[in-house]
C-alpha positions as a printed Julia matrix, in Angstrom:
226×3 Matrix{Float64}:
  97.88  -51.31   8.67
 101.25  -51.8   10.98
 103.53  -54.39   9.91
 106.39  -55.56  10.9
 109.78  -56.14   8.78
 110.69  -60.03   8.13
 108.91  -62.62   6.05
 105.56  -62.11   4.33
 103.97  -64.92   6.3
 104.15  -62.86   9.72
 104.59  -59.25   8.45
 101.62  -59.34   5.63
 103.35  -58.07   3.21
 102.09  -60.01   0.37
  99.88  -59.08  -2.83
  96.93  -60.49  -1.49
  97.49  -58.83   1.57
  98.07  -54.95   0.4
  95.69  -55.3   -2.64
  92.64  -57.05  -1.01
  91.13  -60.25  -2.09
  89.37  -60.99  -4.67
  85.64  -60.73  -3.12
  86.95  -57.3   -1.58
  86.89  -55.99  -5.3
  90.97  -55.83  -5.42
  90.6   -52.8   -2.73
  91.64  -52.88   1.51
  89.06  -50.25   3.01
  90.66  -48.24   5.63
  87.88  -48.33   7.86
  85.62  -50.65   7.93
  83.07  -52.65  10.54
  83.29  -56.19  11.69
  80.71  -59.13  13.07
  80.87  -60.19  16.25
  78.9   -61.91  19.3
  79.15  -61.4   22.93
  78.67  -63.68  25.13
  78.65  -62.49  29.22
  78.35  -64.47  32.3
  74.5   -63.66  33.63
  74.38  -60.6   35.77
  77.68  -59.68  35.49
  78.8   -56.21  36.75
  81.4   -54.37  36.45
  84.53  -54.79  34.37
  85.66  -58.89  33.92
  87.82  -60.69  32.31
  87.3   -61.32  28.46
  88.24  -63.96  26.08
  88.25  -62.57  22.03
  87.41  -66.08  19.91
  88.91  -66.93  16.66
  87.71  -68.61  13.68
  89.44  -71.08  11.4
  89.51  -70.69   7.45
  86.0   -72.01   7.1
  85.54  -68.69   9.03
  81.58  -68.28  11.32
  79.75  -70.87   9.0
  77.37  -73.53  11.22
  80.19  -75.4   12.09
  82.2   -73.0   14.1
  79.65  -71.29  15.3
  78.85  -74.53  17.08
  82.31  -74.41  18.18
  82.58  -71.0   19.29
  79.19  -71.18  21.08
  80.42  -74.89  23.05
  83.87  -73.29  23.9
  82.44  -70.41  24.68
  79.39  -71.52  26.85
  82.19  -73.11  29.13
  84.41  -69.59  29.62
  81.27  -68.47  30.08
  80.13  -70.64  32.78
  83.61  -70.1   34.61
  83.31  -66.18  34.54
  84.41  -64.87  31.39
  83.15  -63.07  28.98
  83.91  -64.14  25.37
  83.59  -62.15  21.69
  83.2   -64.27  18.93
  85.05  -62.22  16.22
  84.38  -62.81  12.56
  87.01  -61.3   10.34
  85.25  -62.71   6.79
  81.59  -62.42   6.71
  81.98  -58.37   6.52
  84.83  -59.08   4.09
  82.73  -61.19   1.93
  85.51  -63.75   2.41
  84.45  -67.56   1.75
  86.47  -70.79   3.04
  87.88  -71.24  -0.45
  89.96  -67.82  -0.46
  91.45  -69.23   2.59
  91.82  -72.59   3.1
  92.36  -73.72  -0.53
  95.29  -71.31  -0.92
  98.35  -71.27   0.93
  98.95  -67.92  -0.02
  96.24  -66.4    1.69
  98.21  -67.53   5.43
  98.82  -63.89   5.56
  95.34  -63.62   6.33
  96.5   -64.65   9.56
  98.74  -61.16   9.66
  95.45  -59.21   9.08
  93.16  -60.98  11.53
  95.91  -59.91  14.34
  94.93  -56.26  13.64
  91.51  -57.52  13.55
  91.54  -58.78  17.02
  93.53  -55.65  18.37
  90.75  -53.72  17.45
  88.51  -55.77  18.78
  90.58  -55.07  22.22
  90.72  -51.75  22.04
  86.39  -51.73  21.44
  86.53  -53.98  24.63
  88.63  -51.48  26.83
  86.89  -48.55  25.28
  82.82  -49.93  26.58
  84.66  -50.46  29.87
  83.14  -54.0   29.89
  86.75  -55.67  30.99
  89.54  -55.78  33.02
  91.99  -54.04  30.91
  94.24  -56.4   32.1
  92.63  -60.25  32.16
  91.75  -60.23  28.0
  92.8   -63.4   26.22
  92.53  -64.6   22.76
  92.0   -67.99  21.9
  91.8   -69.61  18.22
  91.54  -72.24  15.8
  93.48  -73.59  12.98
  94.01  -70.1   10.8
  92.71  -68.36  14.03
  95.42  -70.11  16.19
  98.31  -68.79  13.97
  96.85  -65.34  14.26
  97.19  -66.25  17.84
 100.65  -67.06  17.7
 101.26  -63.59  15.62
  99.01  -61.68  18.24
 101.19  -62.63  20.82
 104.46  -62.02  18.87
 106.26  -59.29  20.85
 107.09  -57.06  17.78
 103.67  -57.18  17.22
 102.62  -56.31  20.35
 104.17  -53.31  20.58
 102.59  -51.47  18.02
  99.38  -51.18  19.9
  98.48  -49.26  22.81
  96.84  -52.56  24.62
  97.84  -55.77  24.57
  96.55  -59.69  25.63
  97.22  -61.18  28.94
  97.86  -64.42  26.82
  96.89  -66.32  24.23
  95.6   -70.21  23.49
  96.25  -71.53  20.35
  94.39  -74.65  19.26
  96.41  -76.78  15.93
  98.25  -73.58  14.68
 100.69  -73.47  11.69
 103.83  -72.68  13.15
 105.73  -71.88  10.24
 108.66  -69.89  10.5
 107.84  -69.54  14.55
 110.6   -70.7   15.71
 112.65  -67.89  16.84
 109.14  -65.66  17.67
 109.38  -63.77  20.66
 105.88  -63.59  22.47
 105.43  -61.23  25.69
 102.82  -62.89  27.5
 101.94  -66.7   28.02
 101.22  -68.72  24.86
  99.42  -72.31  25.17
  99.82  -74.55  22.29
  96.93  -77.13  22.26
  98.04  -79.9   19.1
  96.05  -82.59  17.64
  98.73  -85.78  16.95
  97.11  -86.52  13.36
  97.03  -83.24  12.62
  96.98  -83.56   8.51
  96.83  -79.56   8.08
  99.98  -78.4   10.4
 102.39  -79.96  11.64
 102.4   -80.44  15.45
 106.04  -81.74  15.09
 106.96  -78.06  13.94
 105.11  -76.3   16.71
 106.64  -78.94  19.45
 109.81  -77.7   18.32
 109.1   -74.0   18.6
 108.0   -74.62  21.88
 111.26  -76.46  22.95
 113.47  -73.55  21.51
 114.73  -71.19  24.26
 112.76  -67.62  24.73
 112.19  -65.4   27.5
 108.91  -66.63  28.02
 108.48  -70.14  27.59
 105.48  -71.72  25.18
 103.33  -74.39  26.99
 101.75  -77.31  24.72
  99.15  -79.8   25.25
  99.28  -82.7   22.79
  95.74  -84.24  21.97
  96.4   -88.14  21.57
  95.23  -89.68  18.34
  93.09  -87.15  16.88
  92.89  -85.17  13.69
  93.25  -81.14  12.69
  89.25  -80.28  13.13
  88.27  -83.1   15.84
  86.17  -80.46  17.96
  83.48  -80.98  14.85
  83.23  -84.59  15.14
């Protein structure tokens, strides 16, 4: 997998990351097939603009399923496709490799490569427009987000996002990130999982592109499941 030099939170280089998880047998196969579901406006011809969806750390269990099929009903019903990408069920990954470990944020590092390939599958059926595909994610799927859009990472792939949406991301050690297309913050004010504070401030540090960021009053980390 490409990686970038820096800290093992964006670049992946961590244990868990090169050596594979534990329900992955202590081994990262170097090929290997994802799930996904695709979701098209009806009769739509030709090429149109896409929308790749992201998963938290509970990963494509009921619950954000439900999400992903609300969210993406309404992309949907504007004119977009969407592809509900699940990096974990092929993995064998559960919710408690992710969420109960800090550790495992670099998870966040693999699911950008994840989502690249999903792009480059997109491009490839000639089902887009090369150049209107967005990602949008959750929690652990809204840091991938912010690392798909990272600049550095960008260029290590032939195609890249038109822009990304990132809904209560950890944005840890963000701060100085340079992304190369337009990034949306959405942050819940309760959040008890990341810290919108930390994310306001990466948004109000200088970069070539500036970050937007919608701040959802009085609500918690996973409100979309209440």
């Amino acid at each position: 997998m490409p990686w970038i030099p820096g800290n093992e939170y964006i670049d992946g280089r961590s244990k868990n990351f090169i050596d594979g998880t534990v329900e992955e047998k202590g081994k990262v196969k170097a090929e290997g097939e994802l799930s996904a579901d695709i979701m098209r406006p009806q009769g739509a011809k030709g090429p149109i603009p896409f929308v790749i969806m992201l998963h938290g750390c509970d990963g494509f269990g009921r619950v954000e399923r439900k999400w992903g099929r609300d969210y993406g009903g309404r992309l949907v019903g504007a004119g977009y496709g969407v592809l509900l990408l699940d990096s974990f069920g092929s993995r064998g990954l559960g919710p408690d490799g992710v969420c109960s470990d800090p550790s495992q944020l670099t998870w966040a590092r693999r699911r950008a490569d994840d989502a690249y390939a999903a792009l480059d599958w997109l491009i490839g059926q000639k089902i887009v427009d090369p150049k209107r595909v967005y990602v949008l994610g959750r929690s652990n799927g809204a840091t991938t987000t912010l690392i798909i859009m990272n600049r550095a990472i960008g260029d290590l792939h032939e195609h890249m996002f038109a822009g990304g949406f990132a809904m209560q991301p950890s944005c840890y050690l963000m701060k100085n990130v340079e992304f190369y297309a337009p990034v949306h913050l959405f942050l819940a004010e309760k959040d008890e999982a990341t810290s919108p504070i930390l994310c306001g401030q990466m948004a109000e540090s200088k970069r070539s592109i500036p970050v937007k960021t919608v701040l959802w009053k009085g609500v918690n980390h996973s409100f979309e499941d209440h």
